[in-house]
Structures are given as structure tokens and as C-alpha cells.
Short mmCIF file of C-alpha atoms in Angstrom, two decimals:
data_model
loop_
_atom_site.label_atom_id
_atom_site.label_comp_id
_atom_site.label_asym_id
_atom_site.label_seq_id
_atom_site.Cartn_x
_atom_site.Cartn_y
_atom_site.Cartn_z
CA MET A 1 -0.23 -0.05 0.09
CA SER A 2 1.43 3.53 -0.15
CA THR A 3 2.00 5.90 1.18
CA SER A 4 -1.12 8.13 0.67
CA GLN A 5 -2.99 5.35 0.60
CA ARG A 6 -2.10 4.46 4.20
CA VAL A 7 -2.93 7.66 4.73
CA VAL A 8 -6.05 7.52 4.05
CA LYS A 9 -7.03 3.99 5.21
CA ASN A 10 -5.88 5.53 9.01
CA THR A 11 -7.56 8.54 8.91
CA LEU A 12 -11.05 6.35 7.87
CA PHE A 13 -10.16 4.33 11.24
CA LEU A 14 -9.65 7.41 13.78
CA TYR A 15 -12.81 9.08 11.95
CA VAL A 16 -14.56 5.70 13.37
CA ARG A 17 -12.99 6.23 16.78
CA THR A 18 -13.66 9.66 16.29
CA ILE A 19 -17.47 9.47 15.97
CA VAL A 20 -18.10 6.46 18.60
CA SER A 21 -16.63 9.31 20.78
CA LEU A 22 -18.78 11.83 19.67
CA LEU A 23 -22.19 10.27 20.65
CA VAL A 24 -21.08 7.79 23.54
CA SER A 25 -19.29 11.52 25.19
CA VAL A 26 -22.90 13.49 24.79
CA PHE A 27 -24.97 10.38 26.64
CA THR A 28 -21.61 11.05 29.30
CA THR A 29 -21.31 14.09 29.54
CA ARG A 30 -24.97 14.59 30.16
CA ILE A 31 -25.58 11.38 32.52
CA LEU A 32 -22.18 12.80 34.78
CA LEU A 33 -23.82 16.41 34.50
CA GLY A 34 -26.93 15.04 35.76
CA THR A 35 -26.02 13.17 38.51
CA LEU A 36 -23.19 15.05 40.30
CA GLY A 37 -24.44 17.51 39.73
CA ALA A 38 -22.54 21.01 38.41
CA SER A 39 -20.52 21.95 41.23
CA ASP A 40 -18.60 18.78 42.18
CA TYR A 41 -18.46 17.78 38.06
CA GLY A 42 -17.35 21.75 38.86
CA LEU A 43 -15.26 20.31 41.52
CA TYR A 44 -13.58 16.58 39.77
CA ASN A 45 -12.52 19.37 36.75
CA VAL A 46 -11.06 21.64 38.83
CA VAL A 47 -9.06 19.07 40.46
CA GLY A 48 -8.41 17.09 38.07
CA GLY A 49 -6.88 20.26 35.98
CA SER A 50 -4.71 20.67 38.63
CA ILE A 51 -3.06 17.38 37.87
CA ALA A 52 -3.65 17.46 34.85
CA MET A 53 -1.36 20.57 34.85
CA LEU A 54 1.87 18.72 35.96
CA GLY A 55 0.97 16.18 33.80
CA PHE A 56 2.45 17.33 30.85
CA ILE A 57 5.57 15.50 31.31
CA SER A 58 4.54 12.41 29.56
CA THR A 59 2.11 14.90 26.95
CA SER A 60 5.78 16.41 26.02
CA MET A 61 8.37 12.51 25.70
CA SER A 62 5.27 10.99 23.58
CA GLY A 63 5.87 13.12 20.53
CA VAL A 64 9.52 13.38 21.11
CA ILE A 65 9.71 8.94 21.46
CA GLN A 66 7.29 9.10 19.04
CA ARG A 67 10.24 11.33 16.56
CA TYR A 68 13.26 9.75 17.42
CA LEU A 69 11.07 6.05 16.34
CA SER A 70 10.18 7.20 14.08
CA HIS A 71 13.14 9.00 12.44
CA ALA A 72 15.06 5.41 13.08
CA GLU A 73 11.23 3.21 11.07
CA GLY A 74 12.61 5.75 7.85
CA SER A 75 16.72 5.48 7.90
CA GLY A 76 15.59 1.59 8.82
CA ASP A 77 18.12 1.44 11.26
CA GLU A 78 16.82 -1.79 13.62
CA ARG A 79 19.68 -1.59 16.97
CA ARG A 80 18.24 2.27 16.57
CA ILE A 81 14.99 0.87 16.81
CA GLN A 82 16.00 -1.01 20.24
CA LEU A 83 18.52 2.11 21.40
CA ILE A 84 15.87 4.08 22.23
CA PHE A 85 13.16 1.94 22.41
CA ASN A 86 14.66 0.36 26.18
CA ASN A 87 16.05 3.72 26.60
CA ALA A 88 13.05 5.20 26.42
CA LEU A 89 11.03 3.24 29.64
CA ILE A 90 14.18 3.78 31.85
CA VAL A 91 13.21 7.34 31.24
CA HIS A 92 9.55 7.34 32.11
CA TYR A 93 10.12 5.31 35.21
CA ILE A 94 12.20 7.30 36.21
CA LEU A 95 9.93 10.14 35.72
CA ALA A 96 7.38 8.52 36.66
CA VAL A 97 8.87 8.58 40.54
CA VAL A 98 9.89 12.10 39.99
CA THR A 99 5.93 12.97 39.17
CA ILE A 100 5.29 11.31 42.24
CA ILE A 101 7.17 13.38 44.72
CA LEU A 102 6.02 16.41 41.77
CA LEU A 103 2.31 15.84 42.40
CA GLY A 104 2.36 14.61 46.51
CA THR A 105 4.52 18.44 47.24
CA ALA A 106 2.22 20.16 44.58
CA ALA A 107 -0.69 18.99 47.13
CA LEU A 108 0.80 20.76 49.94
CA PHE A 109 -0.97 24.37 48.07
CA PHE A 110 -3.34 23.08 46.16
CA PHE A 111 -4.59 22.37 49.86
CA ASN A 112 -3.69 25.14 50.56
CA GLY A 113 -5.41 28.04 49.01
CA VAL A 114 -4.57 27.83 45.85
CA LEU A 115 -7.40 25.62 44.92
CA ASN A 116 -11.51 27.50 46.14
CA ILE A 117 -12.71 24.16 47.29
CA PRO A 118 -16.21 23.81 48.95
CA THR A 119 -16.66 23.80 52.69
CA GLY A 120 -17.53 20.17 53.82
CA LYS A 121 -15.04 18.44 49.92
CA GLU A 122 -12.19 18.56 51.13
CA THR A 123 -11.92 14.70 51.95
CA GLU A 124 -13.72 13.86 48.75
CA ALA A 125 -11.40 17.16 46.71
CA ALA A 126 -8.41 15.03 48.10
CA ILE A 127 -9.27 11.56 47.40
CA ILE A 128 -9.79 13.20 44.02
CA TYR A 129 -6.46 13.93 44.17
CA GLY A 130 -4.87 10.58 44.74
CA CYS A 131 -6.81 9.05 42.31
CA MET A 132 -5.33 11.38 39.45
CA MET A 133 -2.30 11.03 40.58
CA ALA A 134 -2.37 6.97 40.16
CA SER A 135 -3.51 7.93 36.24
CA THR A 136 -1.28 10.16 35.48
CA VAL A 137 1.75 7.69 37.33
CA PHE A 138 -0.44 5.36 34.26
CA SER A 139 -0.27 7.65 31.20
CA ILE A 140 4.20 7.97 31.79
CA THR A 141 4.60 4.38 31.77
CA ILE A 142 2.50 3.67 28.81
CA VAL A 143 3.96 6.84 26.71
CA PRO A 144 7.18 5.24 25.41
CA TYR A 145 4.89 1.68 23.94
CA ASP A 146 2.12 4.18 22.70
CA ALA A 147 4.93 5.96 20.71
CA GLU A 148 4.88 2.58 19.17
CA ILE A 149 1.61 1.77 18.07
CA ASN A 150 2.51 5.66 16.06
CA ALA A 151 5.03 5.27 14.52
CA HIS A 152 3.90 2.13 13.16
CA GLU A 153 0.87 3.63 11.89
CA ASN A 154 -1.03 1.76 13.46
CA MET A 155 -4.06 3.61 13.78
CA LEU A 156 -6.31 0.09 13.60
CA PHE A 157 -5.32 -0.92 17.35
CA TYR A 158 -4.95 3.25 17.76
CA SER A 159 -9.35 3.65 17.56
CA ILE A 160 -9.76 0.46 18.50
CA LEU A 161 -8.31 1.29 22.07
CA GLY A 162 -9.75 4.74 21.51
CA ILE A 163 -13.35 3.40 22.06
CA ILE A 164 -13.09 1.46 24.86
CA ASP A 165 -11.51 3.86 26.06
CA VAL A 166 -14.65 6.18 25.88
CA MET A 167 -16.96 2.61 26.92
CA LEU A 168 -15.26 1.68 29.66
CA LYS A 169 -16.29 5.71 31.07
CA LEU A 170 -19.99 5.83 30.30
CA LEU A 171 -19.76 1.93 31.83
CA ILE A 172 -18.85 3.55 34.79
CA ALA A 173 -21.21 6.76 34.04
CA ILE A 174 -24.77 4.26 34.21
CA VAL A 175 -22.74 3.01 37.68
CA ILE A 176 -22.06 5.64 39.31
CA LEU A 177 -25.92 6.89 38.02
CA TYR A 178 -27.22 3.91 40.53
CA ARG A 179 -25.56 4.52 43.76
CA ASP A 180 -26.92 5.63 46.48
CA ASN A 181 -24.02 7.83 48.27
CA GLU A 182 -20.01 9.24 47.94
CA LYS A 183 -20.69 9.44 43.93
CA LEU A 184 -17.97 11.39 43.50
CA VAL A 185 -15.06 10.07 45.34
CA PHE A 186 -16.16 6.49 43.90
CA TYR A 187 -16.48 7.35 40.08
CA ALA A 188 -12.86 9.50 40.80
CA ILE A 189 -11.41 5.42 42.03
CA LEU A 190 -13.82 3.86 38.73
CA MET A 191 -11.78 6.82 36.67
CA ALA A 192 -8.16 5.47 37.61
CA ALA A 193 -8.36 1.69 37.50
CA GLU A 194 -10.57 2.55 33.99
CA SER A 195 -6.74 4.59 33.39
CA PHE A 196 -4.76 1.17 34.77
CA LEU A 197 -6.25 -1.26 33.34
CA LEU A 198 -5.90 0.78 29.12
CA ARG A 199 -2.23 0.79 29.91
CA PHE A 200 -1.97 -3.46 30.67
CA ILE A 201 -4.01 -3.88 26.95
CA THR A 202 -1.71 -1.37 25.17
CA GLN A 203 1.38 -2.70 26.68
CA GLN A 204 0.67 -6.78 26.32
CA TYR A 205 -0.92 -5.35 22.73
CA CYS A 206 2.41 -3.85 21.92
CA ARG A 207 4.93 -7.07 23.78
CA LYS A 208 2.68 -9.44 21.34
CA HIS A 209 3.22 -7.35 17.83
CA TYR A 210 6.76 -5.38 17.49
CA GLU A 211 9.46 -7.23 18.00
CA GLU A 212 11.51 -3.89 19.99
CA CYS A 213 8.44 -4.56 22.67
CA ARG A 214 8.81 -7.59 23.56
CA LYS A 215 12.75 -8.16 23.79
CA VAL A 216 13.01 -5.69 26.35
CA GLN A 217 16.34 -5.46 27.47
CA MET A 218 16.31 -2.04 29.35
CA CYS A 219 20.11 -2.98 31.03
CA HIS A 220 21.43 -4.55 27.73
CA TYR A 221 20.76 -1.68 25.50
CA TYR A 222 21.08 1.06 28.34
CA ASP A 223 23.13 3.98 26.70
CA LYS A 224 23.63 7.25 28.51
CA ALA A 225 24.67 8.99 25.06
CA THR A 226 20.97 8.20 23.98
CA ILE A 227 19.28 9.23 27.16
CA LYS A 228 21.33 12.53 27.42
CA GLU A 229 20.04 12.69 23.72
CA MET A 230 16.31 12.33 24.51
CA THR A 231 15.76 14.00 27.97
CA SER A 232 17.85 17.00 26.30
CA PHE A 233 15.58 17.41 23.64
CA ALA A 234 12.54 16.22 24.95
CA GLY A 235 13.88 19.62 28.13
CA TRP A 236 13.34 22.07 25.36
CA ASN A 237 10.27 20.58 24.04
CA MET A 238 9.48 19.85 27.58
CA ILE A 239 9.12 24.57 28.12
CA ASN A 240 7.08 24.38 25.20
CA THR A 241 4.92 21.87 26.85
CA ALA A 242 4.80 22.26 30.63
CA THR A 243 3.75 26.36 30.20
CA GLY A 244 0.66 25.12 27.39
CA MET A 245 -0.87 22.47 30.46
CA ILE A 246 -0.36 25.91 33.06
CA SER A 247 -1.80 27.37 30.64
CA LEU A 248 -4.95 25.10 30.24
CA PHE A 249 -5.17 24.01 32.84
CA GLY A 250 -4.89 27.41 34.88
CA MET A 251 -7.99 28.89 33.41
CA ASN A 252 -9.36 25.96 35.96
CA ILE A 253 -7.31 27.15 38.82
CA VAL A 254 -7.59 31.25 37.48
CA ILE A 255 -11.63 30.89 37.21
CA ASN A 256 -12.01 28.74 40.52
CA HIS A 257 -9.93 31.03 43.04
CA TYR A 258 -12.13 34.14 41.40
CA PHE A 259 -15.49 32.46 40.49
CA GLY A 260 -15.69 30.01 42.05
CA THR A 261 -17.09 25.76 40.91
CA GLU A 262 -20.24 26.53 39.00
CA LEU A 263 -18.39 28.77 36.06
CA ASN A 264 -15.90 24.91 36.09
CA ALA A 265 -18.62 23.14 34.95
CA ALA A 266 -19.10 25.51 32.11
CA LEU A 267 -15.51 25.50 31.45
CA GLY A 268 -14.85 22.14 30.91
CA ILE A 269 -17.81 21.17 29.06
CA ALA A 270 -16.92 23.70 26.75
CA THR A 271 -12.84 22.34 26.72
CA GLN A 272 -14.77 18.81 26.38
CA LEU A 273 -17.22 19.47 22.95
CA SER A 274 -13.52 21.63 21.91
CA GLY A 275 -11.52 19.21 22.05
CA VAL A 276 -14.10 16.66 20.64
CA LEU A 277 -14.34 18.92 17.45
CA MET A 278 -10.60 19.17 17.23
CA GLY A 279 -10.04 15.10 16.96
CA VAL A 280 -12.25 15.79 13.75
CA SER A 281 -8.61 16.96 12.38
CA MET A 282 -6.39 16.09 14.97
CA ASN A 283 -7.49 12.54 13.17
CA MET A 284 -5.81 13.92 9.96
CA ILE A 285 -2.73 14.71 12.06
CA LYS A 286 -2.18 11.78 14.17
CA ALA A 287 -2.14 10.02 10.63
CA VAL A 288 0.10 11.77 9.14
CA THR A 289 2.89 13.35 11.32
CA PRO A 290 4.36 9.56 10.91
CA VAL A 291 4.81 9.96 7.08
CA LEU A 292 6.70 13.87 8.03
CA VAL A 293 8.94 12.62 10.52
CA LYS A 294 9.78 10.35 8.21
CA SER A 295 10.13 12.08 5.16
CA GLU A 296 12.54 14.25 7.43
CA GLY A 297 14.13 11.72 8.34
CA ARG A 298 15.13 9.85 4.62
CA ASN A 299 16.96 14.03 4.17
CA GLN A 300 13.18 14.69 1.88
CA ARG A 301 12.48 18.61 2.57
CA ASP A 302 10.09 19.72 -0.11
CA ARG A 303 7.80 16.17 0.56
CA MET A 304 8.11 17.53 4.56
CA LEU A 305 7.05 21.28 3.06
CA GLU A 306 4.26 20.21 1.26
CA ILE A 307 3.35 17.99 3.14
CA SER A 308 3.06 20.52 5.48
CA TYR A 309 1.08 22.93 3.24
CA VAL A 310 -1.35 20.46 2.92
CA GLY A 311 -1.99 18.19 5.90
CA CYS A 312 -2.39 22.60 7.80
CA LYS A 313 -4.80 23.57 5.01
CA PHE A 314 -6.60 20.31 5.51
CA SER A 315 -6.88 20.43 9.43
CA TYR A 316 -8.43 24.06 9.07
CA LEU A 317 -10.75 22.96 6.84
CA LEU A 318 -12.31 19.11 8.23
CA PHE A 319 -12.58 21.76 11.72
CA ALA A 320 -14.10 24.45 9.71
CA PHE A 321 -16.43 21.98 8.62
CA VAL A 322 -18.13 20.89 11.87
CA GLY A 323 -17.13 23.69 14.34
CA VAL A 324 -18.68 26.71 12.20
CA PRO A 325 -22.47 24.97 11.85
CA VAL A 326 -21.96 23.66 15.62
CA LEU A 327 -20.77 27.53 16.25
CA VAL A 328 -23.86 29.07 14.62
CA PHE A 329 -26.72 26.15 16.06
CA LEU A 330 -24.34 26.38 19.69
CA PRO A 331 -27.48 27.14 21.86
CA TYR A 332 -29.74 25.13 20.92
CA ILE A 333 -26.70 21.97 20.13
CA LEU A 334 -25.36 22.64 24.07
CA ASN A 335 -29.56 22.62 25.25
CA LEU A 336 -30.23 18.71 23.19
CA TRP A 337 -26.62 18.13 24.77
CA LEU A 338 -27.03 19.34 28.85
CA HIS A 339 -30.45 19.87 28.86
CA ASN A 340 -29.31 22.40 32.25
CA VAL A 341 -26.94 23.89 30.61
CA PRO A 342 -24.61 25.85 33.38
CA GLU A 343 -24.13 29.71 33.25
CA TRP A 344 -21.97 30.86 30.83
CA THR A 345 -21.49 27.69 29.05
CA VAL A 346 -22.45 29.44 25.79
CA ALA A 347 -19.89 32.60 25.72
CA PHE A 348 -17.02 30.02 26.91
CA CYS A 349 -17.62 27.25 24.16
CA SER A 350 -18.22 30.67 21.06
CA ILE A 351 -14.38 32.02 22.17
CA LEU A 352 -13.42 27.92 22.61
CA LEU A 353 -13.90 26.70 19.60
CA VAL A 354 -12.99 30.25 17.06
CA LEU A 355 -9.80 29.86 19.04
CA THR A 356 -9.67 26.32 18.39
CA LEU A 357 -10.32 27.48 14.77
CA VAL A 358 -7.67 29.80 14.54
CA ASP A 359 -4.89 27.81 15.79
CA GLN A 360 -5.85 24.35 13.38
CA LEU A 361 -4.46 26.73 10.06
CA THR A 362 -0.67 26.62 11.50
CA VAL A 363 -1.09 23.45 14.18
CA LEU A 364 0.75 21.11 11.68
CA LEU A 365 3.83 23.94 11.41
CA TYR A 366 4.36 22.69 14.74
CA GLN A 367 5.40 18.73 13.87
CA SER A 368 7.28 19.44 11.19
CA ILE A 369 9.29 22.29 13.68
CA MET A 370 9.74 18.85 15.44
CA ALA A 371 11.08 17.07 12.07
CA ASP A 372 13.52 19.27 12.29
CA GLY A 373 14.79 18.96 15.16
CA HIS A 374 16.54 23.24 15.91
CA ILE A 375 13.60 24.10 18.72
CA LYS A 376 15.24 25.98 21.21
CA VAL A 377 14.26 29.35 20.25
CA TYR A 378 10.77 28.08 19.51
CA ASN A 379 9.71 26.74 22.38
CA VAL A 380 11.34 29.67 24.40
CA LEU A 381 8.98 32.24 22.59
CA ARG A 382 5.81 29.81 22.59
CA SER A 383 5.85 28.75 25.90
CA ILE A 384 5.64 33.05 26.07
CA THR A 385 2.14 33.21 24.27
CA ASN A 386 1.44 30.43 26.45
CA LEU A 387 1.88 31.97 29.33
CA MET A 388 0.58 35.47 28.46
CA PRO A 389 -3.16 34.87 28.82
CA ILE A 390 -2.73 34.03 32.31
CA LEU A 391 -1.65 36.51 33.69
CA ILE A 392 -2.86 39.76 32.18
CA SER A 393 -5.89 37.72 33.21
CA ILE A 394 -4.50 37.34 36.78
CA ILE A 395 -4.54 41.16 37.18
CA MET A 396 -7.08 41.70 34.87
CA PHE A 397 -8.95 39.79 37.10
CA SER A 398 -7.19 41.59 40.55
CA LEU A 399 -8.06 44.96 38.74
CA GLY A 400 -11.43 45.25 38.37
CA ASP A 401 -14.79 43.15 37.83
CA PHE A 402 -13.74 41.97 34.37
CA SER A 403 -16.56 39.64 33.00
CA PRO A 404 -15.17 36.34 33.15
CA THR A 405 -14.82 35.25 29.43
CA TRP A 406 -12.42 37.47 29.55
CA ILE A 407 -9.77 34.50 29.86
CA LEU A 408 -10.52 32.65 26.53
CA ILE A 409 -10.52 36.07 24.75
CA ASN A 410 -6.60 36.53 26.43
CA TRP A 411 -5.69 33.29 25.11
CA LEU A 412 -7.72 33.68 21.85
CA ILE A 413 -4.98 37.10 21.18
CA TRP A 414 -1.85 35.58 22.01
CA LYS A 415 -2.05 31.59 21.85
CA GLY A 416 -4.32 31.70 18.61
CA SER A 417 -3.13 34.60 16.95
CA ILE A 418 0.18 35.29 18.02
CA GLY A 419 1.26 31.85 18.41
CA GLY A 420 0.12 31.20 14.96
CA ILE A 421 2.50 33.78 13.94
CA VAL A 422 4.97 32.36 15.91
CA ASN A 423 4.53 29.38 14.01
CA LEU A 424 4.68 30.74 10.50
CA ILE A 425 8.25 32.47 11.62
CA VAL A 426 10.41 29.99 13.17
CA ALA A 427 9.13 28.04 10.05
CA SER A 428 9.96 30.41 6.87
CA LYS A 429 13.26 30.87 9.05
CA ASN A 430 14.93 26.91 10.29
CA LEU A 431 12.75 25.21 7.55
CA GLY A 432 12.81 27.20 4.90
CA LEU A 433 8.71 27.65 4.49
CA SER A 434 7.11 30.29 1.92
CA VAL A 435 4.91 32.52 4.16
CA SER A 436 3.22 34.48 0.96
CA LEU A 437 2.43 30.53 -0.24
CA PHE A 438 1.85 29.70 2.60
CA PHE A 439 -0.96 32.47 2.59
CA LYS A 440 -2.25 31.78 -0.97
CA ARG A 441 -2.68 28.08 -0.30
CA VAL A 442 -3.95 28.13 3.28
CA ILE A 443 -5.43 30.85 4.73
CA VAL A 444 -6.74 32.53 1.44
CA LYS A 445 -8.43 29.58 0.86
CA GLY A 446 -9.28 28.96 4.51
CA MET A 447 -11.14 31.49 5.86
CA THR A 448 -12.84 31.98 2.35
CA VAL A 449 -14.58 29.53 2.17
CA THR A 450 -15.46 29.65 6.06
CA VAL A 451 -16.80 33.27 5.45
CA VAL A 452 -19.18 31.56 2.66
CA VAL A 453 -19.88 28.50 4.75
CA ALA A 454 -21.03 30.71 8.11
CA LEU A 455 -23.39 32.64 6.12
CA VAL A 456 -24.73 29.62 5.13
CA ALA A 457 -25.28 28.60 7.87
CA CYS A 458 -26.51 32.26 9.42
CA ILE A 459 -29.42 32.44 6.93
CA VAL A 460 -30.74 29.13 7.01
CA LYS A 461 -31.16 29.42 11.44
CA GLU A 462 -32.98 32.96 10.23
CA SER A 463 -35.15 31.50 7.94
CA ALA A 464 -36.02 27.77 9.56
CA ASP A 465 -39.23 28.78 10.87
CA TYR A 466 -40.24 30.80 7.03
CA LEU A 467 -38.77 26.72 5.34
CA LEU A 468 -40.42 24.83 8.14
CA LEU A 469 -37.23 23.25 9.48
CA SER A 470 -36.14 22.27 12.96
CA GLU A 471 -33.07 23.52 13.96
CA LEU A 472 -31.80 20.19 13.88
CA TRP A 473 -32.74 20.01 9.89
CA GLY A 474 -31.64 23.01 9.81
CA ILE A 475 -27.47 21.81 11.31
CA LEU A 476 -28.02 18.68 7.99
CA THR A 477 -29.13 21.46 5.85
CA VAL A 478 -25.54 22.87 6.26
CA PHE A 479 -23.77 20.60 6.39
CA LEU A 480 -25.18 19.46 3.09
CA LEU A 481 -24.59 22.34 1.63
CA SER A 482 -21.33 22.92 2.74
CA LEU A 483 -20.05 20.30 1.18
CA PRO A 484 -20.09 21.37 -2.65
CA LEU A 485 -18.59 24.61 -1.22
CA TYR A 486 -15.21 23.08 0.17
CA TRP A 487 -15.24 20.45 -2.34
CA ARG A 488 -15.43 23.59 -5.07
CA VAL A 489 -13.60 26.45 -3.42
CA ALA A 490 -10.46 25.00 -1.10
CA PHE A 491 -9.97 22.68 -2.67
CA THR A 492 -7.58 22.64 -5.92
CA GLN A 493 -8.21 20.77 -9.63
CA LEU A 494 -5.64 18.48 -8.80
CA GLU A 495 -6.13 18.24 -4.69
CA ARG A 496 -9.76 17.20 -5.71
CA THR A 497 -8.21 14.34 -8.85
CA ILE A 498 -6.02 12.90 -6.16
CA PHE A 499 -8.66 12.82 -2.89
CA TYR A 500 -10.56 11.00 -5.61
CA ILE A 501 -8.08 8.41 -6.29
CA MET A 502 -7.18 7.90 -3.18
CA PHE A 503 -10.51 7.29 -1.63
CA SER A 504 -11.52 4.82 -4.53
CA LYS A 505 -8.77 3.13 -3.90
CA VAL A 506 -8.87 3.15 -0.16
CA LEU A 507 -12.71 1.66 -0.38
CA ARG A 508 -11.94 -1.20 -2.09
CA ARG A 509 -9.10 -2.17 0.03
CA VAL A 510 -11.21 -1.84 3.19
#
């Protein structure tokens, strides 16, 4: 199977995963919000957010290990693959121990004034924190195995595992529904157990299917130079990832400190909605990234840049295809989904969807810069854009009576707009990417079709009563009308021809 066909096939697997995850998550969130209530649901989000903020280690290392494995796969060096995997295991077991120490120390601050925990909920919050610590350790120690799956482009298993994940979460929500007391504590314990089960399944699968995972010999393959190389690269990458996590989950802490747990529930819903919709485009990026890194590993820079141009455009278009209609019909969708919508949820969701839309324009350039390896200046600049929204928001909320939406507006300005400019500047300097060509092929094409689709969606929404359409049928109508617009406006004739050929071949094989 050719590379392009494999990418399309893997993307289709990931879309099946996303669709199932979306449908199941809708019911799971609704059950949890109704069972736990907005206050307890917000409490779980803020405590979990404080843990995840320090769980940047696994997120950062996952990309680094996948990069090194993909480079080795591209060069065909089997010993190099064994060396990277075994030393990655050593690093991650050490990181797991360090994380336990860090999280234990952080708890002293979180539970002594940083978090705004309702009176009488202190014990429950501490138990939730402990369960989330266990989940974080499981997620760190599974990173090398997860990187193996991605480096081998095995999106079929990744998709199956994702479906198992959301199904287990739905089962947990149903179990909580029929429990009479201590629902929040029981929920946290079951979520930790679910995290361990997924880790066990992933590890056993990799040991069965991949030679380097089957013959784990950490002492034999221990190599100080390899560990130093990976940790040095990861260190610079971790600066960006850590500040990104602080920015994301710091929002929860700032909102909690100034406005209470009710708004944490609204922010949690907005983050979940944006994350689920972002999966539509991130699936394609996940399928493309190993190919992009392998191209750089083979010294095929022109091919890597072409993948970057096309990948950025399609990442944006895929999110816009779903995100723009959802944005226009947002109040109806939230009421249909949650029934009782927490205050500020519509505003939070709207701003976060716009932010994600802007971010998608240059999101794949991050992978391109990572593949090149010159990341020091880039990560310092992105760290600044990550932290500024939180710092500015704290100053604003301390000095005046500002709306809570300002924290997301600041995030949109710094992380979305200025962060995207940083991506373009660094990619231009380090990779030779043409900014003018990127603007013409990606930004102009993407923004043009977005404006047209948004206008169509608004017209359909305002005309729904006259056309005797329910809002649900209005949304479906927008999706149907959008397809020819995307096909004719956003795609070039060459891209349309290539996609027709690729999908035809893949569908015959699936």
C-alpha cells in the first residue's frame, strides 16, 4: 500500500473512533452532569486540572519518543529502534517516580489556599487528587508503548483502544448513576482503575506485535548518550508543553479562584466540546505526522514541506466543516446535549471554538519544526505566548470587575493569533517555508470558505421558521450545502483528482 493510501486508510480508522467517541461522550457527560451536579462536576474538573497541569511530562515525552522512533523507522536502523525504545522505558520509569514526588509536593499548595474547594468537600477532593495521581503515573509509563503504535502507523488498534476507553467511561457513568452515596469518590476510583486497564491492554498488545517491545532488556541496551540526546531534546520541548498545560489548566484554577466551581463546570464542558470537535482534524494530523517525520528522516525536505502545506489546510478545513455550523447553532446544541446548561457555557464554548479554528491554521507546523529538530528558540517563544493569557487575566481579575470570558479572549489573542505567527516565522527561518505561499494556499483558501459557510449557516438558521425546518434539520442542511462549497472553493483541481483516486483505492481495500 502506498504512503498516501495508508494515510487515508488510517484517517478513516481514526474518524470511526472519533464518531463513536463523540456519540458516547455526549451521553456520558450528560449523565455525569445530571448525577454529580454542576458543583461536584466542577470540583472534579478543577482538581483533575491541577493534576493534569503537572502531567505535561507524558505529553511532552510522547511526541519526542515518537519522533525518534519515526526517524529510526525512516532510516531502517533496527538496532537504533531497540536502543531508543529500551532507553525510553528507563527514562519514563524515572519520570514516574519524579512525578509522584512533584504531585505530592504540589498537593501541599493546592489544598492550602490555591484551590477554592467547597466546605465539607475537602476529603473528597483529596481522594480525587490521589486517584488522579495514580492515573498520571499510568499515563507516563505507557508513553513508550503509545509512541510505538504511532511510529508503526497502527491507527486501527489506536482506534479500537479509543472506543474501549469511551465505552468504559460510559459504563462508569451508568454505575455512578445508580449509586446512592459518595458518587464523586467512587467515580474517581473507577476512573483510575480504567486508566490502569488501558495501560495493561496497550502494553500486552505491543509486546505481542512489535519485536522491540517483546525483547525488553533495559540493562543491556542502556546507553547514556541516547538518554542524554532524548532528554535534552525533550527538555526544550517540555518547556513549551509545560507552559501549554499551565495555560490550559491554569484557566481552571484562575476561574475557580475568582468565580467558583459553577464556572469550572461551564469551562469543563467548553473544553470537552472543543476537544471532541478538534478530534475531527487531529485525526488527520495523527495519521500524517509519522509520514512527515519519516520524510525528514530520509532528508526529503521538499516532500516534508509539501505535506505541511497540505496538512495545515486540510486540518483547518476539517475542523471548520464541523465547527462553524456548531458555532452558529450552539445554544440549540448545548440544550439538546445537556438539557440544563450551566451559566456562561455558551460564551465559553463560542470563544474556545474560534480559538481552535484559528489554531488549526498552523497546528501541523509544530510537527514540522519538531521533525527538523531546531526547537530551542521556538519553544521559548511559544512558552511566552502560552503564559501571557494567564498572567494578564490574573492582573485583570485582581484589579477590576471583568467578565470571566476575558481569560478565553486573552487566550485567543496570545495562543491563537500570536502563537500562529510564531509558528510561521520559525518554520520560514528553520525549514525554508514560504510565508506568501502558505498565506495563499492555506489562509486565504481556508478563510474564504469559512466566511461563505458561516453566512450560509446564519441564513439557514434565520430562515428555519419560514422553511418549516427544525434546528436539527437546519444543521444537517448546512452540512449538505457546505460539501460542494468546500469541494469547489477550498480544493484545487489537482487535489480533487488526487483525493478521488486515493479514496477510490482505499475504499476498495477496506
